[in-house]
Coordinates of C-alpha atoms and ligand atoms in Angstrom, one line a residue:
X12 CA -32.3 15.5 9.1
X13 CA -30.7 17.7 11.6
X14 CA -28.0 19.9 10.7
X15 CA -27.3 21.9 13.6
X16 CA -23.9 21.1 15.3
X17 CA -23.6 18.3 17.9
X18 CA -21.1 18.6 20.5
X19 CA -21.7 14.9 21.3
X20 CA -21.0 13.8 18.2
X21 CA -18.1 15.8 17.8
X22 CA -16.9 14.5 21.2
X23 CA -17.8 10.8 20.4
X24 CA -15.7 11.4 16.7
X25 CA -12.7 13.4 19.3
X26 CA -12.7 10.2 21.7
X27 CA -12.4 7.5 19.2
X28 CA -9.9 9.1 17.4
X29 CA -7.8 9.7 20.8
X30 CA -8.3 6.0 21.8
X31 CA -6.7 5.0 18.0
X32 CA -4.5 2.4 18.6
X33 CA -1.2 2.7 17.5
X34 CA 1.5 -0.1 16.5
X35 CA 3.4 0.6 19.3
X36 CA 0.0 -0.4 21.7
X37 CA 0.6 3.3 22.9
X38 CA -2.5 5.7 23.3
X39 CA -1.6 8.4 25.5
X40 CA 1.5 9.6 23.1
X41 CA -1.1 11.1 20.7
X42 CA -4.4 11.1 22.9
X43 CA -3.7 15.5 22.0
X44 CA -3.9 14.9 18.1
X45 CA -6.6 16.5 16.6
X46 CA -9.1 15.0 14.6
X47 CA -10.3 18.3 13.4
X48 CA -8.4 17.3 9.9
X49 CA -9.8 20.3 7.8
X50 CA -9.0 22.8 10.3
X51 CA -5.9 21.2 10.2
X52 CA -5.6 20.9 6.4
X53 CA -6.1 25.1 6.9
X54 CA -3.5 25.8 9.3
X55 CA -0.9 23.5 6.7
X56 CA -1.8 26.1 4.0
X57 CA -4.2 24.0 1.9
X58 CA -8.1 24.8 1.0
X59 CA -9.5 21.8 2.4
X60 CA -10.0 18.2 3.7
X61 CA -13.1 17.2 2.7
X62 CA -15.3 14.0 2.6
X63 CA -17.7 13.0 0.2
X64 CA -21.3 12.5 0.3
X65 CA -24.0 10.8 -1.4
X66 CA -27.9 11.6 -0.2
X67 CA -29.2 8.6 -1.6
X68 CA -26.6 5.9 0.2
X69 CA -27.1 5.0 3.8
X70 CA -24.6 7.1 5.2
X71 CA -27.6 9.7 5.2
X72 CA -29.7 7.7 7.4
X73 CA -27.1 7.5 10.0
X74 CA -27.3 10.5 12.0
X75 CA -24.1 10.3 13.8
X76 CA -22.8 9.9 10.4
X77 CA -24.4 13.4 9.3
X78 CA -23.4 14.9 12.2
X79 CA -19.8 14.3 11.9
X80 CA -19.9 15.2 7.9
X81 CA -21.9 18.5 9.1
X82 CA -18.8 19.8 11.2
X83 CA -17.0 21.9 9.3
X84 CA -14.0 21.8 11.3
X85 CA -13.6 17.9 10.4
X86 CA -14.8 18.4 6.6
X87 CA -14.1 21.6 4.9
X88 CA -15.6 20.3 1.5
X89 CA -17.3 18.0 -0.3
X90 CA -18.6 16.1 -3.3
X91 CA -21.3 14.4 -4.0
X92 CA -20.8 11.0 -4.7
X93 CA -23.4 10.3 -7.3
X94 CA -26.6 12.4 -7.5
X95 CA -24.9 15.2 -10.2
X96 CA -24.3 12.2 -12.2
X97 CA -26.0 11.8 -16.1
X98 CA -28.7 9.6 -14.7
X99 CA -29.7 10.9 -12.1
X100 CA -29.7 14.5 -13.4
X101 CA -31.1 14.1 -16.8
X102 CA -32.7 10.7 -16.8
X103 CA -34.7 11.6 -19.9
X104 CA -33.3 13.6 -22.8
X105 CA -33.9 17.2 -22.0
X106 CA -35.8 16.3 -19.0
X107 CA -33.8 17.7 -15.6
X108 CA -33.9 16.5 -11.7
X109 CA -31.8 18.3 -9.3
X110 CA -33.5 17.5 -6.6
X111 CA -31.0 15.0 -5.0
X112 CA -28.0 17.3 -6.0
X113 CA -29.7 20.1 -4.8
X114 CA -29.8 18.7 -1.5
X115 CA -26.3 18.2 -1.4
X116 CA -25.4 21.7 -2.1
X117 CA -27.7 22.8 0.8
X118 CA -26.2 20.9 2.9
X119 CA -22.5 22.1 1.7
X120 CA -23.8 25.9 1.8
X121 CA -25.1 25.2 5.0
X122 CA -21.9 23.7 6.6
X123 CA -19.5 26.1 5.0
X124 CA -18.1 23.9 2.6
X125 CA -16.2 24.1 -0.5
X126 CA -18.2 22.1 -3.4
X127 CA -16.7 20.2 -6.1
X128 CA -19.3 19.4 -8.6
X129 CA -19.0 15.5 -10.0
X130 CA -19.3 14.8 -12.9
X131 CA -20.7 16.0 -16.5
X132 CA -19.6 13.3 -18.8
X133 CA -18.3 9.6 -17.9
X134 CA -19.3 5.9 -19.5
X135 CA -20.9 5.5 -15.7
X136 CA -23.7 5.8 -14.8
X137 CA -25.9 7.3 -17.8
X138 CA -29.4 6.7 -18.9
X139 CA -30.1 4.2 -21.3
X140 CA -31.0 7.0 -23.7
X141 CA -27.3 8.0 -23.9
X142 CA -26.4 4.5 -24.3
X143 CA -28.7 3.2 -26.3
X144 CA -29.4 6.1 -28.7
X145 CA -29.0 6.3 -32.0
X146 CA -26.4 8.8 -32.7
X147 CA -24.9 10.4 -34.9
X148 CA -21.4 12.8 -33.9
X149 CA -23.5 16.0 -34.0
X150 CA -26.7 14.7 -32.3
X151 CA -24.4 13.6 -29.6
X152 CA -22.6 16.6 -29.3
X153 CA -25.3 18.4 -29.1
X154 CA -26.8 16.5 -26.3
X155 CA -23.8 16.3 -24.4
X156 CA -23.2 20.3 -24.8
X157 CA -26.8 20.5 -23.5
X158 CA -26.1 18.4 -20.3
X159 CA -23.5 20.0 -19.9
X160 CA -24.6 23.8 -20.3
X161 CA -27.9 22.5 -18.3
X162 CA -25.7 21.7 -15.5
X163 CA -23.5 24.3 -14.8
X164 CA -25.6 27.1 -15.7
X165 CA -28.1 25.4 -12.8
X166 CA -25.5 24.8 -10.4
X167 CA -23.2 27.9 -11.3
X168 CA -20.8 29.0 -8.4
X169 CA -21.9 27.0 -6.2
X170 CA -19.6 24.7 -7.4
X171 CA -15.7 25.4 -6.5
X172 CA -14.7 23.1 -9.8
X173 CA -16.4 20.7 -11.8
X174 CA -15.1 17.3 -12.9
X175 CA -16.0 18.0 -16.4
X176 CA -14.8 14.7 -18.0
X177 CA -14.1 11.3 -15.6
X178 CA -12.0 8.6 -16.6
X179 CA -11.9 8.8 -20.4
X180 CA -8.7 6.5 -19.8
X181 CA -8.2 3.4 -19.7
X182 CA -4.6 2.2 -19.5
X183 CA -3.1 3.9 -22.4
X184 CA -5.5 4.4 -24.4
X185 CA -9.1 6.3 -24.4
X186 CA -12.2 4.2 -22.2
X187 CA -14.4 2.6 -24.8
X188 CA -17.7 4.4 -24.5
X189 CA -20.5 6.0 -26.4
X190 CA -18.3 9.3 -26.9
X191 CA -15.9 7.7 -27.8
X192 CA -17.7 5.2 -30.1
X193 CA -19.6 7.7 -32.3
X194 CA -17.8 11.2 -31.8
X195 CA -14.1 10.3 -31.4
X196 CA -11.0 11.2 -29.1
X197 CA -12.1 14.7 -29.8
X198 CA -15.2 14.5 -26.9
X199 CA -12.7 14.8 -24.0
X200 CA -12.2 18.6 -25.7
X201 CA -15.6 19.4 -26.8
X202 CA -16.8 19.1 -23.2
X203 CA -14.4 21.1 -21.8
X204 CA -14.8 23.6 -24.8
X205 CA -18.1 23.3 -23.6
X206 CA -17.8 23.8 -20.5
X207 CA -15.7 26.9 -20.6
X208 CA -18.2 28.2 -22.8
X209 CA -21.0 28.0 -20.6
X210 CA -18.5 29.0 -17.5
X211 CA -17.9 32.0 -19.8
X212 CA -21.2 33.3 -20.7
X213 CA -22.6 32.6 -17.0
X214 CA -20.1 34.6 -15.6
X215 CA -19.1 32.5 -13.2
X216 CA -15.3 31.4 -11.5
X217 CA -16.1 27.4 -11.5
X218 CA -12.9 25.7 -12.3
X219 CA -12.9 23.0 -14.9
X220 CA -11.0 19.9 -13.7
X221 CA -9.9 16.4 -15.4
X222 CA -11.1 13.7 -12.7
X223 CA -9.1 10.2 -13.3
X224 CA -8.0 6.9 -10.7
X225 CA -4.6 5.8 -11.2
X226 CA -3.0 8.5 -12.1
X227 CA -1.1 8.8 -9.3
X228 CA 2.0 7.2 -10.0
X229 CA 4.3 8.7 -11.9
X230 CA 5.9 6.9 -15.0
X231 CA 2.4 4.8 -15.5
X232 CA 1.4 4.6 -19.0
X233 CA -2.0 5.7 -17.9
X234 CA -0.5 8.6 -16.1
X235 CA 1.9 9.5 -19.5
X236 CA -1.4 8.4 -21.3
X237 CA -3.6 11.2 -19.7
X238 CA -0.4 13.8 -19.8
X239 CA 0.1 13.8 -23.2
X240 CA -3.3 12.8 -24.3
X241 CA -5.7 14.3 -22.4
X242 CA -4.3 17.1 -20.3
X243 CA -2.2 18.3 -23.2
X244 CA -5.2 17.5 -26.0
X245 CA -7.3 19.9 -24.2
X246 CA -4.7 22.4 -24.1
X247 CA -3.9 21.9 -27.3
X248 CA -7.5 23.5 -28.1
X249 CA -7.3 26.4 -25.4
X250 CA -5.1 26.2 -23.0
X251 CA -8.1 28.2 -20.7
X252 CA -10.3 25.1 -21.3
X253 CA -9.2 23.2 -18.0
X254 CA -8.1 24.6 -14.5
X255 CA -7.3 21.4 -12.8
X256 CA -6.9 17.6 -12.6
X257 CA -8.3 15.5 -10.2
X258 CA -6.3 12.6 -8.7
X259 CA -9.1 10.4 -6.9
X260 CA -6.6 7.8 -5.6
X261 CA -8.7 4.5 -4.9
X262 CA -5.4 2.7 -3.8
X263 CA -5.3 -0.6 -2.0
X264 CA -2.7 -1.5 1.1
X265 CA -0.4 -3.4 -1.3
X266 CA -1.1 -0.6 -4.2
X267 CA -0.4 2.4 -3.5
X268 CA 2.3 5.7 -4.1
X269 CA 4.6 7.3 -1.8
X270 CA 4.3 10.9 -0.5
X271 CA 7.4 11.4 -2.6
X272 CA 5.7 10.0 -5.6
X273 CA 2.1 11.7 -5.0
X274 CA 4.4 14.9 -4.8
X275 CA 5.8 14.3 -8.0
X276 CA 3.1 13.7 -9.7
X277 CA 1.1 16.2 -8.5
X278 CA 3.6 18.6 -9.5
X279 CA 4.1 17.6 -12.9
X280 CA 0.2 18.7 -13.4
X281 CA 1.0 21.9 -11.9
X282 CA 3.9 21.9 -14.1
X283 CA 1.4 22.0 -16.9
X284 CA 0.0 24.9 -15.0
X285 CA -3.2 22.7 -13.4
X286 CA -4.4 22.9 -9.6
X287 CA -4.1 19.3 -8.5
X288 CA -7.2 17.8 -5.9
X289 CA -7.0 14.7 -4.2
X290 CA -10.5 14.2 -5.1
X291 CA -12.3 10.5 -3.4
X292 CA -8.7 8.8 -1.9
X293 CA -9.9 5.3 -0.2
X294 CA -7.4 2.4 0.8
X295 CA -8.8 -0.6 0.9
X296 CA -7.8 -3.7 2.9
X297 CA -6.8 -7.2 1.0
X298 CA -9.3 -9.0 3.2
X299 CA -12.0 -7.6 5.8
X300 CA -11.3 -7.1 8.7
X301 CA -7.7 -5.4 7.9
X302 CA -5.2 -6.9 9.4
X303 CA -2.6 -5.5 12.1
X304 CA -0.4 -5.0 9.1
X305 CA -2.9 -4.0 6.4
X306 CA -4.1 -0.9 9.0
X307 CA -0.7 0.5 8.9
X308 CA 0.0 0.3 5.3
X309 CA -3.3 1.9 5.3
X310 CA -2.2 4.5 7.7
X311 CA 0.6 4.6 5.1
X312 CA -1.1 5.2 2.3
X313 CA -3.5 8.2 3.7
X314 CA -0.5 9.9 5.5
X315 CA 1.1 9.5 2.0
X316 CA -2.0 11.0 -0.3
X317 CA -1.9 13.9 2.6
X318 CA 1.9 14.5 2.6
X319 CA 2.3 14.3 -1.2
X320 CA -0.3 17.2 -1.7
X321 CA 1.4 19.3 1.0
X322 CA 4.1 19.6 -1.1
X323 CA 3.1 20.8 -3.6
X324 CA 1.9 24.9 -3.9
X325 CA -1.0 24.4 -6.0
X326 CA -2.2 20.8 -4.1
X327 CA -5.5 22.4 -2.5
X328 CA -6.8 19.6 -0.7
X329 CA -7.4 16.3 -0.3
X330 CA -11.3 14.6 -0.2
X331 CA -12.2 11.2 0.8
X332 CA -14.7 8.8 -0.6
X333 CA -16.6 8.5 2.8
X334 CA -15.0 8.1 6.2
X335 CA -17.0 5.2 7.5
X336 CA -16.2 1.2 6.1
X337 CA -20.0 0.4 6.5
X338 CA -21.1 2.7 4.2
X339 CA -18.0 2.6 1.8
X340 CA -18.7 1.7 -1.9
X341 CA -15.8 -0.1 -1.8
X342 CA -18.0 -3.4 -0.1
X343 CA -15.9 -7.1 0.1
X344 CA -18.5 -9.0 -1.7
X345 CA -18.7 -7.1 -4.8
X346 CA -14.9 -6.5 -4.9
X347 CA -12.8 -9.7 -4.2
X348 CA -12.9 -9.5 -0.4
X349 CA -11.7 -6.4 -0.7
X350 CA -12.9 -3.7 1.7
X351 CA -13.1 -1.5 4.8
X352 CA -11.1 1.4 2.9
X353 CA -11.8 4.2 5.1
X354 CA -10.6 5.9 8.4
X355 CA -13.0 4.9 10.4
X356 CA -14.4 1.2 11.2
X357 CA -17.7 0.3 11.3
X358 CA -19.2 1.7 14.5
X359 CA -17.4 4.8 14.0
X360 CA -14.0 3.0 15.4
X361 CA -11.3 5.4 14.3
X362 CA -8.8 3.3 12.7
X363 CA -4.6 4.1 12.5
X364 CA -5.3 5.6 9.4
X365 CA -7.5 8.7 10.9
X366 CA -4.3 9.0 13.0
X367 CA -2.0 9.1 10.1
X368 CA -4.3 12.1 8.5
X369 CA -3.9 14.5 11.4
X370 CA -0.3 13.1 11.7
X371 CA 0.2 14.2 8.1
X372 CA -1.4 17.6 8.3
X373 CA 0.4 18.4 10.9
X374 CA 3.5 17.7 9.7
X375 CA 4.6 14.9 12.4
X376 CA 5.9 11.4 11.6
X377 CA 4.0 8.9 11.5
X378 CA 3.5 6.9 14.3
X379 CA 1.1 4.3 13.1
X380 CA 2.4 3.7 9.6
Ligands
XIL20 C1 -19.1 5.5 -7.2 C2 -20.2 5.7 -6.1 O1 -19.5 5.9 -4.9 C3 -21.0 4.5 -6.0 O2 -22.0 4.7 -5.0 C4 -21.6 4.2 -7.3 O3 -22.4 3.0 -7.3 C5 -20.6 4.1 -8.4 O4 -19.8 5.3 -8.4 N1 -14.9 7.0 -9.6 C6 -15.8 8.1 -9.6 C7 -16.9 8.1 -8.7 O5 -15.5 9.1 -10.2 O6 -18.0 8.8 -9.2 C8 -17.4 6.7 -8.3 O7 -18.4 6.7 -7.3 C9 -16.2 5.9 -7.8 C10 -15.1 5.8 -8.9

């Protein structure tokens, strides 16, 4: 894989978004916006946009792909999008692989990117020896402190934050899952407890982050669910057990917040004294190819997720959950037609929507909503 910086790529990514085609059938108005979006995410006063990654998927294969990830001036941080995950990092009890994951921070340390580590405990995505074990509360504990003590002493500061727990809700109430099951509501702050104990003794400044999807409207029950529940439950142990909350915002063209609502949301974490991330945001399209209309609710619903975190002070960035539809997890044939979520087609066609990001960052209207 080649990780030096291509101008042609750069150029090819700086063209197609230039040649974005805008509702008005105008290109020349914004043929000057950049499409450098984390340099531009920088001058706005944030940390970061960033985009994530995953070494195993087929984005990595595509060199033009990599080559656009790789500029630093487009992506500013990443994620990866599975390979920290419970399988893939401890697919036998007490038996470790980092290889994968440890590609992924070599290629953020090598790119000058801001990592946020994903994830240490989730019902996704474990090995059938979590699943299938049998437990009891303290043998699960035990193992889940392990994981996680494993991990982030391995991985230290390399990571910016870590998404200690993912989606432990579920509408309003807790996901059913093997933590659940045999150790009770009280997992969610045990792993942080964890967590922050391992942060602690390693000495390192890893933030420790709450990493939920639709929590991004405010008034939800799931949103009040993971307020008071979650967010507050681990407080209610330490306060210093969590840092941050991460809003992943996989929206859809007809579901999705306002900037105003993003804003307000994101502020009522920091109002509970969290740094908020927009952590994998995607919009997917009712039916593939989007539409005329469905690429400028799109462009909507980006310059939205872009806008809201400007807002707020402690908003540090927004990542996306890959930038090219083709390699999107969000495929129409495992999701009811639904797809092509991202800013860029297939063939690296820049869509309204990569419009609407530098739009927002540079706080313009939008031309393309
Ligand atoms: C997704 C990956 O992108 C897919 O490749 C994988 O098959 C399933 O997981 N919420 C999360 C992410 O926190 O880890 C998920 O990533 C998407 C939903």
């Amino acid at each position: 894989m080649q990780l030096t910086f291509n101008l042609a790529a750069v150029a090819a990514l700086a063209a197609a978004a230039s040649a974005t085609p805008t509702k008005t059938g105008s290109l020349s108005a914004r043929a000057s916006l950049s499409p450098y979006y984390h340099d531009l995410a920088v001058d706005a006063g944030k940390q970061w946009f960033g985009c994530a990654l995953d070494t195993t998927g087929a984005e990595y294969q595509s060199d033009l792909y990599m080559q656009i990830w790789n500029d630093s001036r487009i992506f500013g941080s990443t994620t990866p999008g599975n390979t920290q995950k419970w399988m893939y990092t401890e697919p036998q009890q007490g038996v470790f692989d980092f290889s994968q994951a440890d590609l992924t921070v070599q290629l953020a340390q090598q790119t000058g990117k801001k990592l946020r580590c994903h994830n240490l405990v989730w019902s996704s995505q474990l090995p059938s020896w979590v699943t299938s074990g049998s437990w009891t509360a303290d043998t699960l504990a035990a193992a889940m402190k392990n994981h996680i003590t494993t991990m982030i002493n391995h991985f230290g500061d390399s990571c910016y934050s870590w998404d200690v727990v993912n989606e432990a809700a579920s509408g309003d109430a807790f996901t059913d899952n093997i933590f659940l099951q045999v150790i009770g509501e009280n997992y969610v702050a045990m792993a942080f407890m964890y967590a922050y104990q391992a942060v602690q003794a390693g000495g390192y400044s890893v933030k420790l982050f709450y990493n939920d999807y639709g929590i991004e409207f405010p008034g939800d029950p799931k949103t009040n669910f993971v307020i008071n529940k979650i967010l507050r439950g681990v407080q209610a142990w330490d306060p210093a057990y969590i840092q941050g909350v991460g809003m992943e915002s996989h929206w859809s063209t007809d579901y999705h917040p306002s900037a105003e609502q993003v804003a307000t949301i994101a502020q009522a974490y920091a109002d509970l004294g969290l740094e908020v991330h927009i952590t994998e945001l995607d919009v997917a399209c009712p039916t593939v190819p989007c539409d005329a209309a469905a690429l400028a609710q799109q462009a909507d619903a980006y310059y939205a997720a872009v806008k809201g975190c400007l807002a707020v002070d402690k908003c540090a960035g927004v990542t996306v959950w890959g930038f090219v539809d083709q390699f999107s997890w969000i495929q129409p044939e495992s999701n009811d037609g639904k797809g092509d979520p991202c800013i860029f087609a297939d063939n690296f066609v820049a869509k309204p929507a990569s419009s609407a990001v530098s739009e927002a960052w540079s706080g313009i209207a939008c031309d393309v909503c």
